PDB file of C-alpha atoms in Angstrom:
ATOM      1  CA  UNK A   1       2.892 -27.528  10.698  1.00 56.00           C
ATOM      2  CA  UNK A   2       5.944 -25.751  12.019  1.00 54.00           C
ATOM      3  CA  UNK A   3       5.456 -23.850  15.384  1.00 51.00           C
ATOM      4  CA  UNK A   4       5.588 -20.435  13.679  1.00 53.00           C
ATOM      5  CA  UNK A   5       3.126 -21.284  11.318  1.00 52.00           C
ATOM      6  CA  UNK A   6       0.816 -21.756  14.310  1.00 51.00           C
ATOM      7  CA  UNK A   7       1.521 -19.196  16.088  1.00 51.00           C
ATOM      8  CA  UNK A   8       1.159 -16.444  12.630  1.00 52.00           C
ATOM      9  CA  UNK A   9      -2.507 -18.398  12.195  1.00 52.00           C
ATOM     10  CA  UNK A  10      -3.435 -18.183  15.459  1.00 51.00           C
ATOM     11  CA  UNK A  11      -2.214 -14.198  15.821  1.00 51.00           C
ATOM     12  CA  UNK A  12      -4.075 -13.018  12.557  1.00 50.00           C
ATOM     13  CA  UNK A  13      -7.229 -15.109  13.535  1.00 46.00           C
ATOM     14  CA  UNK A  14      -7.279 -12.624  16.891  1.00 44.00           C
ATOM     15  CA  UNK A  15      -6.270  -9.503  14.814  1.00 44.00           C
ATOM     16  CA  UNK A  16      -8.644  -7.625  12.786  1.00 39.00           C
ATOM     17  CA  UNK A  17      -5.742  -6.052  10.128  1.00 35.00           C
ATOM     18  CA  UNK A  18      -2.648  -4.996   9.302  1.00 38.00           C
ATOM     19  CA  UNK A  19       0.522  -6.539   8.716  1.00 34.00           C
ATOM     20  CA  UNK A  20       2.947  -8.274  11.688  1.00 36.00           C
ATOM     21  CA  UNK A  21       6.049  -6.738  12.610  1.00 38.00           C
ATOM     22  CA  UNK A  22       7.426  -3.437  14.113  1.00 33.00           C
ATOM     23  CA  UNK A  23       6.792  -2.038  10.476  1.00 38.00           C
ATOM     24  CA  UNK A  24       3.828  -2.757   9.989  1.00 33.00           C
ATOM     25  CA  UNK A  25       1.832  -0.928   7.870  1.00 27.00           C
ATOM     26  CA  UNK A  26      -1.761   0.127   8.805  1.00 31.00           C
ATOM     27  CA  UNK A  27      -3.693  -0.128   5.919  1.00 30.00           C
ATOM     28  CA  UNK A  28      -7.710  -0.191   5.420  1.00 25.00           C
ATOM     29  CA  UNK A  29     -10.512  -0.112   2.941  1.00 28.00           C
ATOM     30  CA  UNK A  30     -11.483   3.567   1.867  1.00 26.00           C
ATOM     31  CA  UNK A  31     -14.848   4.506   0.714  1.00 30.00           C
ATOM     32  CA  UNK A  32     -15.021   5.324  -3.178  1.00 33.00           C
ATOM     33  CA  UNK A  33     -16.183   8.878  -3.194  1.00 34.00           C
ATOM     34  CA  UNK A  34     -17.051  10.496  -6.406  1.00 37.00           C
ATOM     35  CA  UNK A  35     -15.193  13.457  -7.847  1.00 38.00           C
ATOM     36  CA  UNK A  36     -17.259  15.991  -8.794  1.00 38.00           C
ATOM     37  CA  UNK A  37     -16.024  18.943 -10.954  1.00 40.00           C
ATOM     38  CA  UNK A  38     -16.402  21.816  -8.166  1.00 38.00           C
ATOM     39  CA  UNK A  39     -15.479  25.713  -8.436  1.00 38.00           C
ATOM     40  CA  UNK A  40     -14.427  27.899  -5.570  1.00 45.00           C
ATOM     41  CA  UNK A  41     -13.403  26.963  -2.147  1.00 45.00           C
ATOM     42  CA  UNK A  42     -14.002  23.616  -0.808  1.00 48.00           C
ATOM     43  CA  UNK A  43     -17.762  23.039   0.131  1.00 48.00           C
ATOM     44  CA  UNK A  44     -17.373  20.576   3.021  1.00 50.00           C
ATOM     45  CA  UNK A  45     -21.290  20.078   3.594  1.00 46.00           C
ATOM     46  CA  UNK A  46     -23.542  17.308   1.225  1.00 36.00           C
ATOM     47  CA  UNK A  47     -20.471  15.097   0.974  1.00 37.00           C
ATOM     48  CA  UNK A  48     -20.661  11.580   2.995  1.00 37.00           C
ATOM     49  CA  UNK A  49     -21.289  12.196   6.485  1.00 39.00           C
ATOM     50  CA  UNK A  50     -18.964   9.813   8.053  1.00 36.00           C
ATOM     51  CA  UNK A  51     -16.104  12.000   6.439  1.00 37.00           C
ATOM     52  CA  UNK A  52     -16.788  14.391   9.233  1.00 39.00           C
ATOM     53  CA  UNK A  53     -16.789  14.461  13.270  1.00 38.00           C
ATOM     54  CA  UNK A  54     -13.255  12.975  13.316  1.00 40.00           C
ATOM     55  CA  UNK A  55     -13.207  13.503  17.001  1.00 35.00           C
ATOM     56  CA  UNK A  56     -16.856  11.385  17.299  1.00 33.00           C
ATOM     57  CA  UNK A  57     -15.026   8.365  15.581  1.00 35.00           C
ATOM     58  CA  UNK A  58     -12.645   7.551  18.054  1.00 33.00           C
ATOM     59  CA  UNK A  59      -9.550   6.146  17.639  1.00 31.00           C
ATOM     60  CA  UNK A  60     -10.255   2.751  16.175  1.00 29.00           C
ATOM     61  CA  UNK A  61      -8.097   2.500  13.259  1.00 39.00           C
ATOM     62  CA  UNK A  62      -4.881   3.173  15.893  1.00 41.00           C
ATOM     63  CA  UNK A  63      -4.478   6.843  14.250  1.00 65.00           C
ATOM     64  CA  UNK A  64      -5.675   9.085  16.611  1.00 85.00           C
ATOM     65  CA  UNK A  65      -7.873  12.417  15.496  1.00 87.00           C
ATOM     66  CA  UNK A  66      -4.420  13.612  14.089  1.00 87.00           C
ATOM     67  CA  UNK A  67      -3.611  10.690  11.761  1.00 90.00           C
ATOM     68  CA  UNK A  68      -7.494  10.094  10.735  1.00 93.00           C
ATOM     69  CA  UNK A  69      -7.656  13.885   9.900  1.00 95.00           C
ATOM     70  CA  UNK A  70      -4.419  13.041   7.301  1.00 95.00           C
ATOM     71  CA  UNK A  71      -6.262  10.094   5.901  1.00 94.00           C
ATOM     72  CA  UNK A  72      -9.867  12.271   5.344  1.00 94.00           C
ATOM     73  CA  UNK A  73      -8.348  15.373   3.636  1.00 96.00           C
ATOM     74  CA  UNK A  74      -5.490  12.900   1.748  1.00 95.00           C
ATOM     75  CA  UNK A  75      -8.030  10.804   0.262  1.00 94.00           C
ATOM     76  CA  UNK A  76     -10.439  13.547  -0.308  1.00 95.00           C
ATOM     77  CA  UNK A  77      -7.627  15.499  -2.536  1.00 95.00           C
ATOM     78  CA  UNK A  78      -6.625  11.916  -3.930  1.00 94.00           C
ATOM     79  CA  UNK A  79     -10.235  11.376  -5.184  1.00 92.00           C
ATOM     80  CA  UNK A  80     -10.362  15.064  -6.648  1.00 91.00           C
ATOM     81  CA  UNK A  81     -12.758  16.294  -4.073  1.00 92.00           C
ATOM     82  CA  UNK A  82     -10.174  19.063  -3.271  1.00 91.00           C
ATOM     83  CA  UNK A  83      -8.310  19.647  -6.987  1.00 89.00           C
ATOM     84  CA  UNK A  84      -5.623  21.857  -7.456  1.00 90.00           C
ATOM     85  CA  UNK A  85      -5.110  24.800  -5.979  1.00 89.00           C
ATOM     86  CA  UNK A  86      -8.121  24.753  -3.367  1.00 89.00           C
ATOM     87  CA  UNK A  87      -7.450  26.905  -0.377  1.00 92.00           C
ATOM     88  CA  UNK A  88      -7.580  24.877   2.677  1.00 94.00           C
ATOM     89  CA  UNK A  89      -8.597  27.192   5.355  1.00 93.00           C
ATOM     90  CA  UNK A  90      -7.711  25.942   8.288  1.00 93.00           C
ATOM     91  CA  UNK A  91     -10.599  27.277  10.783  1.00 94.00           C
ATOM     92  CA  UNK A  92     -13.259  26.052   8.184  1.00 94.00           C
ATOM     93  CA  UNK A  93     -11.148  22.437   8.374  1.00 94.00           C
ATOM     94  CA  UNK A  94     -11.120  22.658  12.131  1.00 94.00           C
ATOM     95  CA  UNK A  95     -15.055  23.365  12.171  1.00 94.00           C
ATOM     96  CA  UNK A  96     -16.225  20.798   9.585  1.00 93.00           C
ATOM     97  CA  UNK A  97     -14.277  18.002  11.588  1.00 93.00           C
ATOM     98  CA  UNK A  98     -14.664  19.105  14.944  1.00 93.00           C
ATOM     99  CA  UNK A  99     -10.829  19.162  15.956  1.00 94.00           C
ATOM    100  CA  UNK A 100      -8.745  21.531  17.402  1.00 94.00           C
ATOM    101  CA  UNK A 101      -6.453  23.914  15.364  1.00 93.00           C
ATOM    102  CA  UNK A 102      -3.421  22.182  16.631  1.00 93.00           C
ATOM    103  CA  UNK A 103      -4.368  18.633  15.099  1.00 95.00           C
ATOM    104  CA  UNK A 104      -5.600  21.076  11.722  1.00 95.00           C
ATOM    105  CA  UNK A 105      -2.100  22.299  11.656  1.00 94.00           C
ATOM    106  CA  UNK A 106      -0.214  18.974  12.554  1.00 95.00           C
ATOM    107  CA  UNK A 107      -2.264  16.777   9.453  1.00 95.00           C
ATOM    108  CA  UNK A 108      -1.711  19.822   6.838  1.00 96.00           C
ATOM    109  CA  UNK A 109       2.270  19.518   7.494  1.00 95.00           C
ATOM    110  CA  UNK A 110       1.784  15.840   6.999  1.00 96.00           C
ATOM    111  CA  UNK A 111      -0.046  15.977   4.073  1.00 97.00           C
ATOM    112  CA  UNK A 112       2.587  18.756   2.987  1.00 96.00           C
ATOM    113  CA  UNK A 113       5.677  16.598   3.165  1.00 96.00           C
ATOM    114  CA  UNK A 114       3.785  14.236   1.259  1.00 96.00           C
ATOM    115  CA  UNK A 115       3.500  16.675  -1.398  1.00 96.00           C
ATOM    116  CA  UNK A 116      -0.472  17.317  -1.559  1.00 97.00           C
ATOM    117  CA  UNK A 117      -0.199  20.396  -0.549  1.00 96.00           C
ATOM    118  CA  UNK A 118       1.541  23.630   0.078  1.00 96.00           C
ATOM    119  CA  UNK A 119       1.331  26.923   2.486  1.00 92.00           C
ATOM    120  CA  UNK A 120       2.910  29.942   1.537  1.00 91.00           C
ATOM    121  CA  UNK A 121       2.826  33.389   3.481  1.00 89.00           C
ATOM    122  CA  UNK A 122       0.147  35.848   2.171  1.00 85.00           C
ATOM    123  CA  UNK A 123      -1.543  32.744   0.250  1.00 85.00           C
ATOM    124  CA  UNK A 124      -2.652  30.239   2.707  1.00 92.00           C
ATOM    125  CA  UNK A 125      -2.619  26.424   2.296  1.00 94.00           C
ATOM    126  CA  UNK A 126      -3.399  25.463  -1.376  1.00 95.00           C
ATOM    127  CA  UNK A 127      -3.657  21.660  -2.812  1.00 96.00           C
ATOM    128  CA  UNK A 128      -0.822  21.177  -5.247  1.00 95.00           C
ATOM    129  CA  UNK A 129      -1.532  19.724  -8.531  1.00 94.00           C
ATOM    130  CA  UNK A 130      -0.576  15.751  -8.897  1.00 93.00           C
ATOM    131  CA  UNK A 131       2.679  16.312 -10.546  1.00 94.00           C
ATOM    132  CA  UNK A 132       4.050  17.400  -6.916  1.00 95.00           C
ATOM    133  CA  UNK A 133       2.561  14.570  -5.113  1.00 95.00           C
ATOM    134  CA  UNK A 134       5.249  11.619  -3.557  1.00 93.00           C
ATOM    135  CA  UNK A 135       3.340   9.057  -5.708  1.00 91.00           C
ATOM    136  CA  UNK A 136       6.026   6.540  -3.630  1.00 88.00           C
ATOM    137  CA  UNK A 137       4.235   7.323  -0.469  1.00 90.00           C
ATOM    138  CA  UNK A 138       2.704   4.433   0.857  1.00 86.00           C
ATOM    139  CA  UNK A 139      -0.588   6.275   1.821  1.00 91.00           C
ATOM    140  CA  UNK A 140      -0.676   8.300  -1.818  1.00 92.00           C
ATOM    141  CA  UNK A 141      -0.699   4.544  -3.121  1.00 89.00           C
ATOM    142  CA  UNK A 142      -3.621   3.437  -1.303  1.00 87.00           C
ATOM    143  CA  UNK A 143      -5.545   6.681  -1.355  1.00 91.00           C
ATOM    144  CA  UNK A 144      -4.783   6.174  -5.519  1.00 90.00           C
ATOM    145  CA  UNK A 145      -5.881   2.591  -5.381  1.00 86.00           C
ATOM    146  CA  UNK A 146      -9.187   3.167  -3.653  1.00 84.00           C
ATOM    147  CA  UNK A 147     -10.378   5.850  -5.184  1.00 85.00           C
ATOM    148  CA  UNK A 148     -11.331   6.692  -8.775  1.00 88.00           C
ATOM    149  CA  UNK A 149      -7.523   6.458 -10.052  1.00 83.00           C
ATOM    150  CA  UNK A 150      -7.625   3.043  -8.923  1.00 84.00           C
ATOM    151  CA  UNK A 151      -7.048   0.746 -12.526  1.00 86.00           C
ATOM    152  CA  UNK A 152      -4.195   3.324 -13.233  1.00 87.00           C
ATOM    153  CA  UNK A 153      -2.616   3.105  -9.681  1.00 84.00           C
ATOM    154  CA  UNK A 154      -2.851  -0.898  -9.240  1.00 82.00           C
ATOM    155  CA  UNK A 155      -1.350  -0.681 -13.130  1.00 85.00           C
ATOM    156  CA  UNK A 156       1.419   1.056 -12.439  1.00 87.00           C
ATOM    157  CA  UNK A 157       2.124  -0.762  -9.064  1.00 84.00           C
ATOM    158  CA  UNK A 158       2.099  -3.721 -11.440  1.00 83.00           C
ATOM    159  CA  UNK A 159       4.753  -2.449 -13.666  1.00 86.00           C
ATOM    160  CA  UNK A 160       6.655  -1.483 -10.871  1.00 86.00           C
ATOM    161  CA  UNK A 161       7.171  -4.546  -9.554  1.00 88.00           C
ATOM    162  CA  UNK A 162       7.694  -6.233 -12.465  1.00 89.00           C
ATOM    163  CA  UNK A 163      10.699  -3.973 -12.679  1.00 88.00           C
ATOM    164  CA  UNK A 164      11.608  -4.340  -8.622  1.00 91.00           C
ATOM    165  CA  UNK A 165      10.948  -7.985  -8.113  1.00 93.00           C
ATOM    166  CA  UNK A 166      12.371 -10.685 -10.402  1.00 95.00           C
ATOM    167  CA  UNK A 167      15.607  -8.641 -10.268  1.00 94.00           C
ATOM    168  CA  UNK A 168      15.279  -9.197  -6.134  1.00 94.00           C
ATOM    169  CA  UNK A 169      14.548 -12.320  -7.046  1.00 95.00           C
ATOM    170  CA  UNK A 170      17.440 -12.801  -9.013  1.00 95.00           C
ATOM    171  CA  UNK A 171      19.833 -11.383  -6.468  1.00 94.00           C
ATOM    172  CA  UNK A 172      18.522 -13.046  -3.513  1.00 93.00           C
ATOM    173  CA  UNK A 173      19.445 -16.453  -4.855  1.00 92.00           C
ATOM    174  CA  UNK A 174      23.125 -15.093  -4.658  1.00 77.00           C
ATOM    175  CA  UNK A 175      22.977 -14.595  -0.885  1.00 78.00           C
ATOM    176  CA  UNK A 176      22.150 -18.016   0.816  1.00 67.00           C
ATOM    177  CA  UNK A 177      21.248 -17.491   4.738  1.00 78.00           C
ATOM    178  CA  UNK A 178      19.548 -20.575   6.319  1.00 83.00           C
ATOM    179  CA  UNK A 179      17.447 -18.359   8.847  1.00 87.00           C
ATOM    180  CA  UNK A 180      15.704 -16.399   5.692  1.00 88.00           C
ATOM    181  CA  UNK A 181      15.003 -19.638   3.720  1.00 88.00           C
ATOM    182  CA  UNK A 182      14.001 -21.539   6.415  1.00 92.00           C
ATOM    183  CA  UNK A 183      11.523 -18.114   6.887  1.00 94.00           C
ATOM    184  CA  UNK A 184      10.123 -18.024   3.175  1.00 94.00           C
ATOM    185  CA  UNK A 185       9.475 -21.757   3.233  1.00 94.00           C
ATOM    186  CA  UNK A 186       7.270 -21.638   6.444  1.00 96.00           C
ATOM    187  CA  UNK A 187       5.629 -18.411   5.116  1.00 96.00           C
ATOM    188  CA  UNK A 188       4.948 -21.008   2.045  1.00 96.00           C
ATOM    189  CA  UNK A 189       3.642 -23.357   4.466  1.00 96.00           C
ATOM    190  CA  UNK A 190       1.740 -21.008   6.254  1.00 96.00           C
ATOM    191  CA  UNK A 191      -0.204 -19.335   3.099  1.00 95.00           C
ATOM    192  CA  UNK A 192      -0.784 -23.335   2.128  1.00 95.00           C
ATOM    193  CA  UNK A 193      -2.993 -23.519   5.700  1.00 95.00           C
ATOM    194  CA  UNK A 194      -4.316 -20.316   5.053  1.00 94.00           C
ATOM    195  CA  UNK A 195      -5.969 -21.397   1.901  1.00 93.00           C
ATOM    196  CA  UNK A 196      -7.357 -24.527   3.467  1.00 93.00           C
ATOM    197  CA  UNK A 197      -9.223 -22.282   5.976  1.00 93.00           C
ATOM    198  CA  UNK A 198     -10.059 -19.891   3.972  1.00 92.00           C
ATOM    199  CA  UNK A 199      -8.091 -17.481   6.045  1.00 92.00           C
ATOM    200  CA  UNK A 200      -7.454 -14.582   3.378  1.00 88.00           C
ATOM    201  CA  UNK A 201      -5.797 -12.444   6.376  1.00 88.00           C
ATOM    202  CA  UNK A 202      -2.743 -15.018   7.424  1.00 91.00           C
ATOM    203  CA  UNK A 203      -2.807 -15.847   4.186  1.00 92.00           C
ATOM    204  CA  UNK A 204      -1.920 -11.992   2.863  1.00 88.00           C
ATOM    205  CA  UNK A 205       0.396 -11.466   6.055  1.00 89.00           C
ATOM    206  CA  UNK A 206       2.478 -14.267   4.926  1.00 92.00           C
ATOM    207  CA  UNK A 207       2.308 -13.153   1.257  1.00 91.00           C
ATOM    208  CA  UNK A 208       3.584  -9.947   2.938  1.00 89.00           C
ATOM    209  CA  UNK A 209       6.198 -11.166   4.433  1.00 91.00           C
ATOM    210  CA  UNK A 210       7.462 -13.162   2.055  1.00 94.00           C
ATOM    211  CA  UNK A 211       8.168 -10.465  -0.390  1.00 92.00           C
ATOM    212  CA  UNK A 212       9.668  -8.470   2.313  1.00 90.00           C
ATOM    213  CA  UNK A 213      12.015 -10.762   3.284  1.00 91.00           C
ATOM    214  CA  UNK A 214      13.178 -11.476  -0.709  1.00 92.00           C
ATOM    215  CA  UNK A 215      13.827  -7.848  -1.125  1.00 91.00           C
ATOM    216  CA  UNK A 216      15.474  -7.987   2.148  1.00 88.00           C
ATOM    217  CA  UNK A 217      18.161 -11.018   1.245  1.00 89.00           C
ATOM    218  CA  UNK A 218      18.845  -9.361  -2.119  1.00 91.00           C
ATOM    219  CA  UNK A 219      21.933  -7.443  -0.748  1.00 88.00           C
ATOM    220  CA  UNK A 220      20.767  -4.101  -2.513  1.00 90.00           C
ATOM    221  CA  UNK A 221      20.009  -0.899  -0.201  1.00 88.00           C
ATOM    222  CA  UNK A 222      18.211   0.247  -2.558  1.00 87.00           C
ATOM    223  CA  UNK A 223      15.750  -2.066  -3.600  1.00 87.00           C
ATOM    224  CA  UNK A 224      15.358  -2.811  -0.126  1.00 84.00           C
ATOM    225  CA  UNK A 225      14.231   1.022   0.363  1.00 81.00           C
ATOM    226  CA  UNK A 226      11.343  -0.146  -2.033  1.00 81.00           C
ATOM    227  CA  UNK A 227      10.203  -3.141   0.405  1.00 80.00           C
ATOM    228  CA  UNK A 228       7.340  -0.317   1.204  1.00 77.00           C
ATOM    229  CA  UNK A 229       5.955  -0.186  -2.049  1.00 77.00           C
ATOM    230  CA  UNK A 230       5.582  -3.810  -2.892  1.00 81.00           C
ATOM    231  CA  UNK A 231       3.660  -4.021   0.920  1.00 79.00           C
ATOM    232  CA  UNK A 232       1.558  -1.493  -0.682  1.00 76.00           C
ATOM    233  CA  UNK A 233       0.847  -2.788  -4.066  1.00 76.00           C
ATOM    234  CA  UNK A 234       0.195  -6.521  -2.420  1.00 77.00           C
ATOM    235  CA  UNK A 235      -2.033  -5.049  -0.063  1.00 72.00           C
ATOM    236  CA  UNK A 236      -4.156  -2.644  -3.032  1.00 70.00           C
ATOM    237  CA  UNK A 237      -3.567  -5.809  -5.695  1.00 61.00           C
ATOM    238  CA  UNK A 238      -6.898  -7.613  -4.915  1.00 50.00           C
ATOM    239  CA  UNK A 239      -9.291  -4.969  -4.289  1.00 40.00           C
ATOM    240  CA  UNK A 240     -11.195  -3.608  -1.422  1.00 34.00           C
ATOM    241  CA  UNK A 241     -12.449  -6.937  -1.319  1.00 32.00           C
ATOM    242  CA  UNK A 242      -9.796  -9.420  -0.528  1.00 34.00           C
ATOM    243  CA  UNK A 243      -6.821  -6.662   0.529  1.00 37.00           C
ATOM    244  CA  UNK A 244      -4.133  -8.880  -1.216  1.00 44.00           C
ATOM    245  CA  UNK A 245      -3.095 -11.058  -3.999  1.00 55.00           C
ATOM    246  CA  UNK A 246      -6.246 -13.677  -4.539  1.00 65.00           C
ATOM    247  CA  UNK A 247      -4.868 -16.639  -2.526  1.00 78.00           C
ATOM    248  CA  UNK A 248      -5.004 -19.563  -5.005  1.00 86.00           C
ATOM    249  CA  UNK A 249      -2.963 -22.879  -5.509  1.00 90.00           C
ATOM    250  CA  UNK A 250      -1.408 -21.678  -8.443  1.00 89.00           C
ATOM    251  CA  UNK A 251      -0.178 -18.415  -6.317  1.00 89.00           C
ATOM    252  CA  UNK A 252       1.113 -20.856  -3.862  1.00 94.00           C
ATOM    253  CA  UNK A 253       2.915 -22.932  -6.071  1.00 94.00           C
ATOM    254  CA  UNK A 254       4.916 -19.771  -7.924  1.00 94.00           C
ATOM    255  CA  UNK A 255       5.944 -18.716  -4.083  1.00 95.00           C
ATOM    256  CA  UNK A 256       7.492 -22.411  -3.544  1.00 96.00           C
ATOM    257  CA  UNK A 257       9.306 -22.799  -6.801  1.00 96.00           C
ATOM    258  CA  UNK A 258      10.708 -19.118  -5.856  1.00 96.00           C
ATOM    259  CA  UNK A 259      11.866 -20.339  -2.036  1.00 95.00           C
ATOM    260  CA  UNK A 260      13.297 -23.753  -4.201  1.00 95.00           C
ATOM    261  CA  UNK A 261      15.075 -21.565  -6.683  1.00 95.00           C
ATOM    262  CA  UNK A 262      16.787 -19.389  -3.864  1.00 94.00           C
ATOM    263  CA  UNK A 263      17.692 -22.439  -1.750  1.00 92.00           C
ATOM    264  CA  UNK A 264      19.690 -23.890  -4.930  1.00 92.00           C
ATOM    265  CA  UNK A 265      21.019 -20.753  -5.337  1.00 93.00           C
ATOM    266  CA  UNK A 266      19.208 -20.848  -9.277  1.00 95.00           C
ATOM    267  CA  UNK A 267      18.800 -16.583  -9.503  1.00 95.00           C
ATOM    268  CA  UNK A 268      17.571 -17.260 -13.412  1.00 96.00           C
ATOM    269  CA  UNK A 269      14.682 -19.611 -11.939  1.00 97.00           C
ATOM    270  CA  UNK A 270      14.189 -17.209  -9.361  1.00 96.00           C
ATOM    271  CA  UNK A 271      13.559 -14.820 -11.576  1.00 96.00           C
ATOM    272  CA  UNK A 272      11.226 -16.710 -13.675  1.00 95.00           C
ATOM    273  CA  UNK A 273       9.186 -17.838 -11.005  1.00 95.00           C
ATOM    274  CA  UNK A 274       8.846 -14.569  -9.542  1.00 94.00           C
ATOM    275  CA  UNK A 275       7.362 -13.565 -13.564  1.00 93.00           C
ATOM    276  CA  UNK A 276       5.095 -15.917 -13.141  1.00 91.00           C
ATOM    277  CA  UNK A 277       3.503 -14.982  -9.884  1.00 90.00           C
ATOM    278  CA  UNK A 278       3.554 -11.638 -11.168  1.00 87.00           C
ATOM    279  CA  UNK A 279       1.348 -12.362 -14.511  1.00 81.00           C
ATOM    280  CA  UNK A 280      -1.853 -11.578 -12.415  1.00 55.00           C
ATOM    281  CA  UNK A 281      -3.117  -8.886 -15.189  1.00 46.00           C
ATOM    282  CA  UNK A 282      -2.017  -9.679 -18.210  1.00 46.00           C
ATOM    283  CA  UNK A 283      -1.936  -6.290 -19.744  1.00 42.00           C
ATOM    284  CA  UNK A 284       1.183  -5.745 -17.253  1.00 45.00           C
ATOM    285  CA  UNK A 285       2.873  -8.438 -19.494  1.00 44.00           C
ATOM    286  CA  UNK A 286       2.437  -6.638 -22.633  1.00 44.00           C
ATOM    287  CA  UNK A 287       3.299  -3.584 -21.469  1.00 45.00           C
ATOM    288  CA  UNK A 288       6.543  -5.116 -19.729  1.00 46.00           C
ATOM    289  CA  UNK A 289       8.164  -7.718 -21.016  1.00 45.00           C
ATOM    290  CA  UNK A 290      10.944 -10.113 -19.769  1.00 46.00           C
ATOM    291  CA  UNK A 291      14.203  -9.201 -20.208  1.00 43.00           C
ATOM    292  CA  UNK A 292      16.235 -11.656 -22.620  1.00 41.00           C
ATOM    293  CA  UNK A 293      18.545 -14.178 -20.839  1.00 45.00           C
ATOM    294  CA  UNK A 294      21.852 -14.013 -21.729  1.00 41.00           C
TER     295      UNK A 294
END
């Protein structure tokens, strides 16, 4: 076992989530909260308890009251709890979670870059309707894939990386660098251990990783823009539950035939190796098929 492999093992055992890295991605479970069809302005009382006192939960997901105020009112319009059009007053926010106006403010700018919601002078903060919302933001994805869009959202991220990835894939094997495939065959080796131990959080940090650094090596700005998205769709992919692809053998051996295919410089076997990890819902496959070889 190579010495990074121990050390990743050894780091995720101590580390209760998220991905390694400097751009790392903080991701967590949300609670599925029902949508109920509701008139008028929000009605913040009856709903789950825990959704309010923000500044009583501390700061244990690494967000502060500021970004835990983003993730309460982004999953809450997600989930239809606040459907379009809601005014979002921003004293009655402020009172419900018990934080100041200036982190109210500072999380309804957030959540307006991200599309969820606009403010307008003389008509206050409203929730904008879905077809407004950055549906490419990683936090949209998750709030999408935990909530009750959820078999549409982890879907579509299917599709969409049957469209990003075996065409990385396919381009990586076209831009040989020792240092990268040395990388994806230890994250190989390290997913292999993982399984053995019945680790499922190395194990998805290397999965992780591993399609990061593809997308990376592919030579296409792009694509590599849209490293983000496949983070998020791995991450959503298995559920609350297991927070990543279901490590398996099978999963395992798809990822080595990809790192063998990009060390002979085979981009067509790249490719179809990378199909065949992907075929984890098979409805994806009808609704996408492979592109003919040529």
């Amino acid at each position: 076992m190579s010495t990074l492999a121990h050390t990743m093992m050894t780091t995720a055992r101590s580390t209760e989530s998220g991905l390694p890295g400097p751009d790392a991605l903080d991701r967590y479970s949300y609670a599925e909260t029902p949508a109920p069809d509701r008139v008028g302005p929000p009605v913040w009382d009856g709903g789950d308890p825990e959704l309010g006192r923000v500044g009583r939960r501390g700061a244990s997901r690494g967000r502060g009251l500021h970004g835990q105020l983003v993730q309460q009112l982004g999953q809450m319009i997600v989930s239809g709890d606040l459907g379009a059009d809601r005014p979002l007053v921003p004293e009655e926010i402020g009172q419900r979670f018990e934080v100041s106006r200036t982190v109210v403010r500072e999380s309804l700018r957030v959540l307006e870059a991200k599309g969820l919601v606009s403010a307008r002078p003389n008509v206050g903060t409203r929730v904008r309707p879905v077809s407004d919302w950055n549906l490419l933001d990683p936090d949209i994805i998750e709030w999408r894939a935990f909530g009750p869009q959820r078999d549409d959202q982890r879907r579509e991220l299917s599709e969409l990386r049957w469209t990003i990835e075996p065409l990385a894939a396919r381009l990586a094997a076209g831009h040989g660098r020792e240092d990268v495939q040395q990388r994806l065959v230890d994250m190989v080796e390290i997913m292999g251990h993982a399984l053995g131990q019945g680790d499922g959080l190395t194990f998805s940090r290397a999965d992780a990783e591993f399609h990061a650094l593809l997308i990376q090596v592919a030579g296409n700005r792009m694509l590599e823009h849209l490293a983000g998205i496949v983070s998020s769709a791995l991450h959503v992919s298995g559920g609350p539950g297991t927070g990543c692809e279901r490590p398996t053998e099978a999963s395992i051996a798809h990822h080595a035939r990809i790192a063998d295919a990009l060390a002979a410089g085979d981009g067509s076997a790249a490719e179809a190796a990378m199909r065949q990890l992907l075929t984890v819902h098979p409805e994806v496959e009808r609704v996408v098929p492979a592109p003919r070889e040529h």
